[in-house]
Short mmCIF file of C-alpha atoms in Angstrom, two decimals:
data_model
loop_
_atom_site.label_atom_id
_atom_site.label_comp_id
_atom_site.label_asym_id
_atom_site.label_seq_id
_atom_site.Cartn_x
_atom_site.Cartn_y
_atom_site.Cartn_z
CA MET F 1 57.26 -42.19 -22.32
CA GLU F 2 56.90 -42.05 -26.09
CA LEU F 3 56.85 -45.31 -28.01
CA SER F 4 59.87 -46.45 -30.04
CA ILE F 5 60.03 -45.85 -33.79
CA PRO F 6 59.05 -49.46 -34.74
CA ILE F 7 55.96 -49.30 -32.52
CA VAL F 8 55.15 -45.81 -33.79
CA ALA F 9 55.45 -47.04 -37.34
CA LEU F 10 53.25 -50.06 -36.66
CA ILE F 11 50.42 -48.06 -35.18
CA LEU F 12 50.85 -45.21 -37.66
CA PHE F 13 49.84 -47.59 -40.40
CA PHE F 14 47.13 -49.35 -38.33
CA PRO F 15 44.11 -48.04 -40.31
CA SER F 16 45.56 -49.61 -43.44
CA LEU F 17 46.79 -52.91 -42.02
CA LEU F 18 43.65 -54.81 -42.93
CA LEU F 19 44.27 -53.90 -46.56
CA VAL F 20 48.01 -54.39 -46.51
CA GLY F 21 47.78 -58.04 -47.54
CA ILE F 22 46.01 -56.92 -50.69
CA LYS F 23 48.24 -53.93 -51.33
CA LEU F 24 51.47 -55.88 -50.89
CA ARG F 25 50.59 -58.52 -53.44
CA LYS F 26 52.48 -58.41 -56.68
CA PRO F 27 51.05 -55.35 -58.46
CA ALA F 28 48.54 -56.15 -61.20
CA HIS F 29 49.45 -53.05 -63.19
CA ARG F 30 52.00 -53.34 -65.95
CA ASN F 31 55.05 -51.17 -66.47
CA LEU F 32 55.20 -49.81 -62.91
CA PRO F 33 58.28 -47.86 -61.83
CA PRO F 34 61.14 -49.95 -60.42
CA GLY F 35 61.10 -50.56 -56.68
CA LYS F 36 59.88 -52.89 -53.98
CA SER F 37 57.25 -53.01 -51.28
CA GLY F 38 59.68 -53.86 -48.47
CA TRP F 39 58.73 -55.61 -45.26
CA PRO F 40 55.21 -56.94 -44.65
CA PHE F 41 53.02 -54.33 -42.99
CA PHE F 42 55.81 -51.75 -42.71
CA GLY F 43 56.96 -51.52 -46.31
CA GLU F 44 60.05 -49.29 -46.30
CA SER F 45 58.65 -46.90 -43.72
CA LEU F 46 61.21 -47.69 -41.05
CA GLU F 47 64.05 -46.68 -43.38
CA PHE F 48 62.14 -43.54 -44.39
CA LEU F 49 61.50 -42.55 -40.76
CA ARG F 50 65.06 -43.32 -39.74
CA ALA F 51 66.54 -41.15 -42.49
CA ASN F 52 64.28 -38.27 -41.39
CA ARG F 53 65.14 -38.70 -37.72
CA GLU F 54 68.84 -38.61 -38.62
CA GLY F 55 68.36 -35.37 -40.58
CA ARG F 56 69.32 -37.14 -43.83
CA ALA F 57 65.98 -37.33 -45.62
CA TYR F 58 67.74 -37.04 -48.98
CA LYS F 59 69.60 -40.34 -48.32
CA PHE F 60 66.46 -42.48 -48.47
CA VAL F 61 65.72 -41.07 -51.92
CA ARG F 62 69.29 -40.94 -53.23
CA ASP F 63 69.98 -44.58 -52.33
CA ARG F 64 66.98 -45.74 -54.34
CA VAL F 65 67.64 -43.45 -57.29
CA GLU F 66 71.13 -44.98 -57.49
CA ARG F 67 69.90 -48.54 -56.87
CA TYR F 68 67.29 -48.45 -59.63
CA ASN F 69 69.16 -46.01 -61.88
CA SER F 70 65.90 -44.08 -62.12
CA THR F 71 64.54 -40.80 -60.73
CA VAL F 72 61.13 -42.48 -60.58
CA PHE F 73 60.70 -45.40 -58.18
CA ARG F 74 57.98 -47.06 -56.13
CA THR F 75 57.91 -48.07 -52.50
CA PHE F 76 55.39 -48.62 -49.70
CA LEU F 77 55.01 -45.90 -47.03
CA MET F 78 52.33 -44.79 -44.58
CA GLY F 79 50.30 -47.89 -45.38
CA GLU F 80 50.14 -46.90 -49.06
CA PRO F 81 51.83 -47.82 -52.35
CA MET F 82 53.84 -44.74 -53.20
CA VAL F 83 55.83 -43.41 -56.14
CA PHE F 84 58.68 -40.89 -55.77
CA LEU F 85 59.07 -38.47 -58.67
CA CYS F 86 62.50 -36.98 -58.17
CA GLY F 87 64.36 -34.02 -59.60
CA PRO F 88 63.19 -30.98 -61.56
CA ALA F 89 61.18 -33.00 -64.12
CA GLY F 90 59.21 -34.77 -61.38
CA ASN F 91 58.61 -31.51 -59.52
CA LYS F 92 57.44 -29.79 -62.70
CA PHE F 93 54.98 -32.58 -63.48
CA LEU F 94 53.49 -32.66 -59.99
CA PHE F 95 53.30 -28.89 -59.53
CA SER F 96 51.74 -28.28 -62.96
CA ASN F 97 49.22 -31.12 -62.69
CA GLU F 98 47.80 -30.26 -59.25
CA GLY F 99 44.01 -30.61 -59.47
CA LYS F 100 44.26 -32.32 -62.87
CA LYS F 101 46.13 -35.60 -62.56
CA VAL F 102 47.23 -35.29 -58.94
CA ALA F 103 45.97 -33.71 -55.72
CA LEU F 104 47.53 -32.87 -52.38
CA TRP F 105 47.32 -35.76 -49.89
CA TRP F 106 48.22 -36.03 -46.23
CA PRO F 107 48.64 -39.08 -43.97
CA SER F 108 45.79 -39.83 -41.59
CA PRO F 109 47.21 -38.07 -38.48
CA VAL F 110 47.52 -34.75 -40.32
CA ARG F 111 43.98 -34.94 -41.74
CA ARG F 112 42.47 -35.88 -38.39
CA LEU F 113 44.30 -33.27 -36.34
CA THR F 114 43.88 -30.27 -38.65
CA GLY F 115 40.34 -31.01 -39.86
CA PRO F 116 38.77 -29.32 -42.90
CA SER F 117 41.13 -26.44 -43.70
CA LEU F 118 43.29 -24.91 -46.40
CA LEU F 119 45.90 -27.59 -45.67
CA THR F 120 43.55 -30.49 -46.47
CA SER F 121 41.30 -28.89 -49.11
CA ALA F 122 41.75 -29.65 -52.79
CA GLY F 123 40.68 -28.49 -56.23
CA ASP F 124 38.42 -25.48 -56.59
CA GLU F 125 37.72 -25.40 -52.85
CA ALA F 126 41.44 -24.91 -52.16
CA ARG F 127 41.71 -22.21 -54.83
CA VAL F 128 38.76 -20.24 -53.44
CA ARG F 129 39.95 -20.56 -49.85
CA LYS F 130 43.51 -19.53 -50.72
CA LYS F 131 42.25 -16.50 -52.67
CA LEU F 132 40.21 -15.37 -49.66
CA LEU F 133 43.17 -15.70 -47.30
CA MET F 134 45.44 -13.86 -49.74
CA ALA F 135 42.99 -10.97 -49.83
CA GLY F 136 42.74 -11.01 -46.04
CA PHE F 137 46.41 -10.64 -45.19
CA PHE F 138 48.96 -12.18 -47.54
CA ASN F 139 48.63 -9.50 -50.22
CA THR F 140 51.38 -6.97 -50.96
CA GLU F 141 49.57 -4.02 -49.37
CA SER F 142 49.07 -5.81 -46.04
CA LEU F 143 52.60 -7.21 -46.03
CA LYS F 144 54.10 -3.75 -46.66
CA LYS F 145 52.29 -2.43 -43.59
CA SER F 146 53.52 -5.33 -41.49
CA VAL F 147 57.26 -4.68 -41.97
CA PRO F 148 57.64 -1.90 -39.33
CA VAL F 149 55.51 -3.92 -36.92
CA MET F 150 57.76 -6.94 -37.46
CA ASP F 151 60.81 -4.77 -36.82
CA GLU F 152 59.38 -3.37 -33.60
CA ILE F 153 58.43 -6.83 -32.32
CA THR F 154 61.88 -8.18 -33.19
CA ARG F 155 63.73 -5.32 -31.46
CA ASN F 156 61.66 -5.70 -28.33
CA TYR F 157 62.07 -9.47 -28.30
CA LEU F 158 65.85 -9.39 -28.63
CA LYS F 159 66.09 -6.67 -25.98
CA ALA F 160 64.00 -8.68 -23.52
CA ASN F 161 65.35 -12.17 -24.24
CA TRP F 162 68.88 -11.92 -25.66
CA GLN F 163 70.39 -8.62 -24.56
CA GLY F 164 72.75 -9.01 -21.61
CA LYS F 165 72.92 -12.81 -21.89
CA GLU F 166 76.13 -14.73 -22.51
CA GLU F 167 74.43 -17.87 -23.85
CA VAL F 168 71.14 -18.57 -25.63
CA GLN F 169 69.41 -21.74 -26.78
CA VAL F 170 68.62 -20.45 -30.26
CA HIS F 171 65.94 -22.81 -31.52
CA PRO F 172 63.55 -22.71 -28.50
CA SER F 173 64.03 -18.95 -28.28
CA ILE F 174 63.35 -18.40 -31.99
CA LYS F 175 60.22 -20.56 -31.78
CA LEU F 176 58.83 -18.28 -29.08
CA TYR F 177 59.75 -15.18 -31.09
CA ALA F 178 58.23 -16.48 -34.33
CA PHE F 179 55.06 -17.61 -32.56
CA GLU F 180 54.62 -14.27 -30.81
CA LEU F 181 55.10 -12.41 -34.09
CA THR F 182 52.65 -14.67 -35.93
CA CYS F 183 50.00 -14.37 -33.19
CA ARG F 184 50.21 -10.60 -33.20
CA LEU F 185 50.23 -10.02 -36.95
CA LEU F 186 47.74 -12.68 -38.04
CA MET F 187 45.32 -12.52 -35.09
CA SER F 188 46.15 -9.44 -32.99
CA ILE F 189 46.93 -11.65 -29.98
CA THR F 190 49.14 -9.64 -27.62
CA GLU F 191 48.51 -11.14 -24.16
CA PRO F 192 51.74 -12.92 -23.07
CA ASP F 193 49.87 -15.55 -21.03
CA LEU F 194 47.66 -16.54 -23.97
CA ILE F 195 50.65 -16.69 -26.33
CA SER F 196 52.52 -18.87 -23.85
CA ARG F 197 49.55 -21.24 -23.40
CA LEU F 198 49.02 -21.57 -27.14
CA LEU F 199 52.72 -22.22 -27.82
CA CYS F 200 52.81 -24.92 -25.16
CA GLU F 201 49.85 -26.69 -26.78
CA PHE F 202 51.27 -26.25 -30.28
CA ASN F 203 54.51 -27.96 -29.28
CA VAL F 204 52.44 -30.99 -28.25
CA PHE F 205 50.19 -30.75 -31.32
CA ILE F 206 53.14 -30.79 -33.76
CA LYS F 207 54.54 -34.00 -32.26
CA GLY F 208 51.36 -35.81 -33.28
CA LEU F 209 51.23 -34.83 -36.94
CA MET F 210 53.33 -37.78 -38.04
CA ALA F 211 52.82 -40.01 -35.00
CA LEU F 212 50.35 -42.75 -34.21
CA PRO F 213 46.80 -42.23 -35.45
CA LEU F 214 45.25 -44.05 -32.48
CA ASN F 215 43.40 -41.97 -29.92
CA ILE F 216 44.68 -43.97 -26.96
CA PRO F 217 45.80 -42.28 -23.72
CA GLY F 218 49.57 -42.03 -23.44
CA THR F 219 50.33 -41.87 -27.16
CA PRO F 220 51.67 -38.75 -28.92
CA PHE F 221 48.60 -38.69 -31.17
CA TYR F 222 46.24 -38.70 -28.18
CA ARG F 223 48.15 -35.85 -26.57
CA ALA F 224 48.19 -33.96 -29.89
CA ALA F 225 44.42 -34.37 -30.28
CA ARG F 226 43.86 -33.04 -26.74
CA ALA F 227 46.19 -30.13 -27.48
CA ALA F 228 44.30 -29.37 -30.70
CA ASP F 229 41.06 -29.27 -28.70
CA VAL F 230 42.57 -26.74 -26.28
CA ILE F 231 43.89 -24.59 -29.14
CA ARG F 232 40.47 -24.64 -30.85
CA ARG F 233 38.72 -23.57 -27.63
CA GLU F 234 41.12 -20.64 -27.22
CA LEU F 235 40.69 -19.61 -30.86
CA HIS F 236 36.91 -19.98 -30.62
CA ALA F 237 36.84 -17.62 -27.63
CA LEU F 238 39.02 -15.16 -29.56
CA LEU F 239 36.75 -15.40 -32.60
CA ARG F 240 33.60 -14.73 -30.56
CA GLN F 241 35.26 -11.78 -28.83
CA ARG F 242 36.34 -10.36 -32.19
CA ARG F 243 32.82 -10.66 -33.59
CA VAL F 244 31.53 -8.56 -30.69
CA GLU F 245 34.31 -6.00 -31.19
CA LEU F 246 33.47 -5.74 -34.88
CA GLN F 247 29.80 -5.20 -34.09
CA ARG F 248 30.75 -2.44 -31.64
CA LYS F 249 33.17 -0.99 -34.23
CA VAL F 250 36.12 -1.16 -31.83
CA ALA F 251 37.93 -3.55 -34.22
CA SER F 252 38.65 -3.02 -37.90
CA PRO F 253 37.40 -5.45 -40.58
CA LYS F 254 40.94 -5.41 -41.98
CA GLN F 255 42.69 -5.64 -38.62
CA ASP F 256 43.84 -9.24 -39.16
CA ILE F 257 42.82 -12.49 -40.81
CA ILE F 258 40.15 -13.36 -38.24
CA SER F 259 38.41 -10.01 -38.70
CA TYR F 260 38.63 -10.27 -42.48
CA LEU F 261 37.16 -13.78 -42.60
CA LEU F 262 34.31 -12.84 -40.27
CA MET F 263 33.36 -9.84 -42.40
CA ASN F 264 34.03 -11.05 -45.95
CA ALA F 265 32.57 -13.76 -48.15
CA ASP F 266 34.46 -15.68 -50.80
CA GLU F 267 34.02 -15.16 -54.55
CA ASN F 268 30.87 -17.32 -54.44
CA GLY F 269 29.27 -15.15 -51.74
CA LYS F 270 29.77 -17.81 -49.07
CA PHE F 271 31.04 -16.96 -45.59
CA MET F 272 33.43 -19.46 -44.06
CA PRO F 273 31.85 -21.39 -41.14
CA GLU F 274 33.34 -20.65 -37.73
CA PRO F 275 34.83 -24.16 -37.26
CA GLU F 276 36.68 -23.82 -40.57
CA ILE F 277 37.97 -20.34 -39.69
CA ILE F 278 39.34 -21.85 -36.49
CA ASN F 279 40.93 -24.76 -38.40
CA ASP F 280 42.57 -22.34 -40.82
CA MET F 281 43.89 -20.24 -37.93
CA LEU F 282 45.33 -23.34 -36.31
CA THR F 283 46.98 -24.37 -39.59
CA LEU F 284 48.36 -20.89 -40.31
CA LEU F 285 49.80 -20.52 -36.81
CA PHE F 286 51.60 -23.84 -37.16
CA ALA F 287 52.83 -23.26 -40.72
CA ALA F 288 53.86 -19.62 -40.26
CA TYR F 289 55.84 -19.94 -37.05
CA ASP F 290 57.42 -23.38 -37.21
CA THR F 291 58.89 -23.18 -40.70
CA SER F 292 60.29 -19.67 -40.07
CA SER F 293 61.79 -20.69 -36.73
CA CYS F 294 63.54 -23.66 -38.38
CA THR F 295 65.05 -21.47 -41.10
CA ILE F 296 66.16 -18.69 -38.74
CA SER F 297 67.77 -21.23 -36.40
CA LEU F 298 69.70 -22.86 -39.24
CA LEU F 299 70.67 -19.40 -40.55
CA VAL F 300 72.28 -18.67 -37.16
CA LYS F 301 74.16 -21.98 -37.41
CA TYR F 302 75.48 -21.46 -40.94
CA LEU F 303 76.49 -17.83 -40.37
CA ALA F 304 78.57 -18.97 -37.39
CA GLU F 305 80.23 -21.59 -39.59
CA GLN F 306 80.76 -19.25 -42.57
CA PRO F 307 82.61 -16.11 -41.34
CA ARG F 308 83.11 -14.82 -44.91
CA VAL F 309 79.36 -14.97 -45.55
CA HIS F 310 78.59 -13.50 -42.13
CA ALA F 311 80.83 -10.50 -42.84
CA LYS F 312 79.15 -9.81 -46.20
CA VAL F 313 75.67 -10.05 -44.65
CA LEU F 314 76.70 -7.60 -41.92
CA LYS F 315 78.11 -5.19 -44.53
CA GLU F 316 74.86 -5.21 -46.52
CA GLN F 317 72.73 -4.72 -43.43
CA ARG F 318 74.89 -1.83 -42.20
CA GLU F 319 74.57 -0.13 -45.59
CA ILE F 320 70.79 -0.37 -45.35
CA ALA F 321 70.76 1.00 -41.81
CA ALA F 322 73.26 3.82 -42.40
CA PRO F 323 70.88 6.46 -43.83
CA LYS F 324 68.14 5.77 -41.26
CA ALA F 325 67.55 7.99 -38.23
CA PRO F 326 68.14 6.50 -34.76
CA GLY F 327 65.20 4.28 -33.85
CA GLU F 328 63.71 4.46 -37.35
CA LEU F 329 62.02 1.18 -38.24
CA LEU F 330 62.57 -0.91 -41.35
CA ASN F 331 60.18 -0.55 -44.27
CA TRP F 332 59.28 -2.56 -47.36
CA ASP F 333 61.88 -0.85 -49.56
CA ASP F 334 64.65 -1.68 -47.10
CA LEU F 335 63.89 -5.39 -47.40
CA GLN F 336 63.99 -5.24 -51.21
CA LYS F 337 67.63 -4.15 -50.91
CA MET F 338 68.62 -7.25 -48.94
CA LYS F 339 69.50 -9.22 -52.06
CA TYR F 340 72.71 -10.82 -50.83
CA SER F 341 71.16 -11.65 -47.47
CA TRP F 342 68.26 -13.40 -49.19
CA ASN F 343 70.67 -15.39 -51.35
CA VAL F 344 72.26 -16.59 -48.11
CA VAL F 345 68.88 -17.51 -46.63
CA SER F 346 68.01 -19.33 -49.86
CA GLU F 347 71.20 -21.37 -49.69
CA VAL F 348 70.39 -22.28 -46.08
CA MET F 349 66.97 -23.54 -47.21
CA ARG F 350 68.58 -25.44 -50.07
CA ILE F 351 71.03 -27.31 -47.85
CA ALA F 352 68.59 -27.69 -44.96
CA PRO F 353 64.97 -27.39 -46.19
CA PRO F 354 62.55 -27.00 -43.24
CA VAL F 355 60.32 -29.76 -44.68
CA THR F 356 61.52 -32.76 -46.66
CA GLY F 357 58.78 -32.67 -49.30
CA SER F 358 55.09 -33.39 -49.66
CA PHE F 359 52.58 -36.09 -50.55
CA GLN F 360 50.09 -36.17 -53.40
CA GLU F 361 47.59 -38.66 -54.79
CA ALA F 362 47.01 -39.82 -58.37
CA LEU F 363 43.51 -38.77 -59.45
CA VAL F 364 43.69 -40.81 -62.67
CA ASN F 365 45.92 -43.41 -64.26
CA PHE F 366 48.76 -41.58 -65.96
CA THR F 367 52.17 -42.16 -67.51
CA PHE F 368 55.34 -40.39 -66.46
CA ALA F 369 58.85 -41.06 -67.78
CA GLY F 370 57.48 -44.14 -69.51
CA TYR F 371 56.05 -45.67 -66.31
CA THR F 372 52.41 -46.25 -65.39
CA ILE F 373 51.16 -44.58 -62.18
CA PRO F 374 47.82 -46.13 -61.11
CA LYS F 375 44.90 -44.05 -59.90
CA GLY F 376 44.77 -43.87 -56.11
CA TRP F 377 48.48 -44.45 -55.60
CA LYS F 378 50.27 -41.88 -53.50
CA LEU F 379 53.12 -39.72 -54.78
CA TYR F 380 55.97 -37.87 -53.14
CA TRP F 381 58.21 -35.02 -54.25
CA SER F 382 61.39 -34.54 -52.26
CA ALA F 383 62.88 -31.11 -51.68
CA ALA F 384 65.59 -32.79 -49.61
CA TYR F 385 66.77 -34.81 -52.62
CA THR F 386 66.27 -32.23 -55.37
CA HIS F 387 68.12 -29.55 -53.40
CA LYS F 388 71.18 -31.83 -53.36
CA ASP F 389 70.85 -33.19 -56.88
CA PRO F 390 74.40 -32.96 -58.30
CA SER F 391 73.04 -32.44 -61.82
CA CYS F 392 71.51 -29.16 -60.57
CA TYR F 393 73.97 -28.23 -57.83
CA PRO F 394 77.66 -29.07 -58.34
CA ASN F 395 79.40 -29.65 -55.00
CA ALA F 396 75.92 -29.80 -53.52
CA MET F 397 77.05 -30.32 -49.92
CA GLU F 398 79.12 -27.11 -49.92
CA PHE F 399 77.63 -23.77 -48.86
CA ASP F 400 77.62 -21.45 -51.87
CA GLU F 401 75.20 -18.53 -51.83
CA SER F 402 76.31 -17.48 -55.33
CA ARG F 403 74.06 -20.24 -56.73
CA PHE F 404 71.20 -17.77 -56.36
CA GLU F 405 72.80 -14.90 -58.24
CA GLY F 406 71.52 -13.94 -61.69
CA ALA F 407 68.98 -16.42 -63.04
CA GLY F 408 69.51 -18.67 -60.01
CA PRO F 409 69.09 -22.45 -59.91
CA PRO F 410 67.51 -24.43 -62.78
CA PRO F 411 63.70 -24.24 -62.92
CA PHE F 412 61.90 -26.60 -60.51
CA SER F 413 65.16 -27.58 -58.78
CA TYR F 414 64.53 -25.35 -55.75
CA ALA F 415 61.25 -25.75 -53.90
CA PRO F 416 61.45 -24.94 -50.16
CA PHE F 417 57.92 -23.49 -50.40
CA GLY F 418 56.51 -26.09 -52.78
CA GLY F 419 55.23 -25.02 -56.17
CA GLY F 420 52.26 -24.67 -58.47
CA PRO F 421 48.78 -23.84 -57.16
CA ARG F 422 49.70 -25.23 -53.72
CA MET F 423 52.81 -23.11 -53.24
CA CYS F 424 53.02 -21.97 -49.63
CA LEU F 425 50.55 -19.16 -48.95
CA GLY F 426 52.93 -17.55 -46.47
CA LYS F 427 56.06 -17.56 -48.66
CA GLU F 428 56.41 -13.76 -48.72
CA PHE F 429 55.44 -13.44 -45.05
CA ALA F 430 58.25 -15.86 -44.20
CA ARG F 431 60.74 -13.88 -46.30
CA LEU F 432 59.93 -10.66 -44.44
CA ASP F 433 60.01 -12.35 -41.04
CA ILE F 434 63.41 -13.96 -41.67
CA LEU F 435 65.06 -10.84 -43.13
CA VAL F 436 63.78 -8.54 -40.37
CA PHE F 437 65.15 -10.88 -37.71
CA LEU F 438 68.45 -11.26 -39.57
CA HIS F 439 68.85 -7.48 -39.82
CA ASN F 440 68.42 -7.00 -36.08
CA LEU F 441 70.46 -10.05 -35.16
CA VAL F 442 73.65 -9.13 -37.01
CA HIS F 443 73.41 -5.48 -35.95
CA GLN F 444 73.19 -6.28 -32.27
CA PHE F 445 75.15 -9.50 -31.81
CA ASP F 446 78.04 -11.66 -32.82
CA TRP F 447 78.02 -15.30 -31.73
CA ASP F 448 79.84 -18.62 -31.68
CA LEU F 449 78.41 -22.13 -31.66
CA ILE F 450 78.85 -23.98 -28.38
CA ALA F 451 78.03 -27.42 -29.82
CA HIS F 452 79.90 -27.75 -33.12
CA ASN F 453 78.60 -30.34 -35.59
CA GLU F 454 75.27 -30.52 -33.76
CA LYS F 455 73.01 -33.07 -35.44
CA LEU F 456 69.76 -32.12 -37.13
CA SER F 457 66.53 -34.10 -37.15
CA TYR F 458 63.17 -33.89 -38.92
CA ASP F 459 60.57 -34.18 -36.16
CA PRO F 460 58.50 -33.51 -38.29
CA LEU F 461 60.23 -30.23 -39.27
CA LEU F 462 63.99 -29.79 -39.21
CA ARG F 463 65.49 -28.86 -35.85
CA PRO F 464 68.88 -28.93 -34.09
CA ILE F 465 68.60 -31.79 -31.61
CA ASN F 466 70.24 -29.84 -28.75
CA GLY F 467 68.49 -26.53 -29.42
CA LEU F 468 71.56 -24.84 -31.01
CA PRO F 469 73.22 -23.22 -27.98
CA VAL F 470 75.38 -20.18 -28.85
CA ARG F 471 77.73 -17.91 -26.96
CA LEU F 472 76.61 -14.29 -27.48
CA ARG F 473 78.59 -11.08 -27.65
CA SER F 474 77.03 -7.67 -28.14
CA ARG F 475 78.18 -6.13 -31.40
CA GLU F 476 79.66 -3.11 -29.57
CA SER F 477 81.91 -5.24 -27.37
CA SER F 478 82.96 -7.55 -30.21
CA ASN F 479 84.25 -4.74 -32.45
#
């Protein structure tokens, strides 16, 4: 049985508890942002965790912005003094000062479970590593080639797992689909048993990313660490097998990311060590499949709730399919025509961002909005709050895809993929994945929600708590 939230919170902050007495003293720095440290030991972490669990991450931020009449406030989370920089101005400052005044920071469980990787690297190391991965797969040429493969995988998946069924649990099903697609495209993994084993371990691994950082049997963190070990062993075996295949010339150096990293050095002439390749593969698998599965699941939900929008998406997708021969797969140009559909997806990610935001750390003392931010303090930018900021989005709780027409939202007010040098590496990959699935989904099926007003929860990414069950109808029978 998993521990309750108060116990989770207590142990989550355990590594810092010896210093908490010092950190919770009245700050010695002058002109700090308004705020408070909250309860001894916990700070305001219980409220932060509760808001996330309830799927209302924006509420924690909004309440404090209103209380202090300031879009900059301080609190105490994750065993650390922390400053929230809210709204477009805060996002712009943090994104544009990455590696200068601030750097990406992750709580202890994330750092310990993922190890040295793109996710945890900073500064020039992060830039060099990201450039290498971009060249290996996430460049335009590679992504163009992946579109027909994505389409084929999607068609086969829906035929095997949705066709002929009256009901489907959307979120678990989409997670399997997105994981299978990611395994095949990024690592050429096609064996169903291996994909199933890896997905099972990843579901355990994810639960530990924001859980207790104590390696004690029975805790989510312990189980996540064991799962990470299993995943690394599987990826290590795959890496060794691929090295042999490359030597025998039965695999291509540009076949996937693993092959590319084994055969290519970075701009400094350095080859990535095997353990770090494995860590990056683990991180990419998690990031690529879980964020896409969240967005696709919520897209299914909002299309069911917005029949007008659903009809316009279907019309656009039918127009794209009309000139194609039977069985002809989608290509890159087809996806560039899905402008309305992407506006809809963008509005889904605005209302329900897959992740609430991200942490950073102050590298130097600096001033923002007239307040002093001390070196070493942690920072947080909130997509959940900014995406519902009424100064940027009138009637922010209403679904309105037209917000993304023309010039779109105000600069730095929309950040589902982050921003600046640390913008999500797989942003374009996710766009293709989501649009390809959407195209096939609306062509083949109509659907109704079984559980209306199903609650959402960040755990740690956004998910429907009951899996989003839907009642399916094939498009032919529903016309």
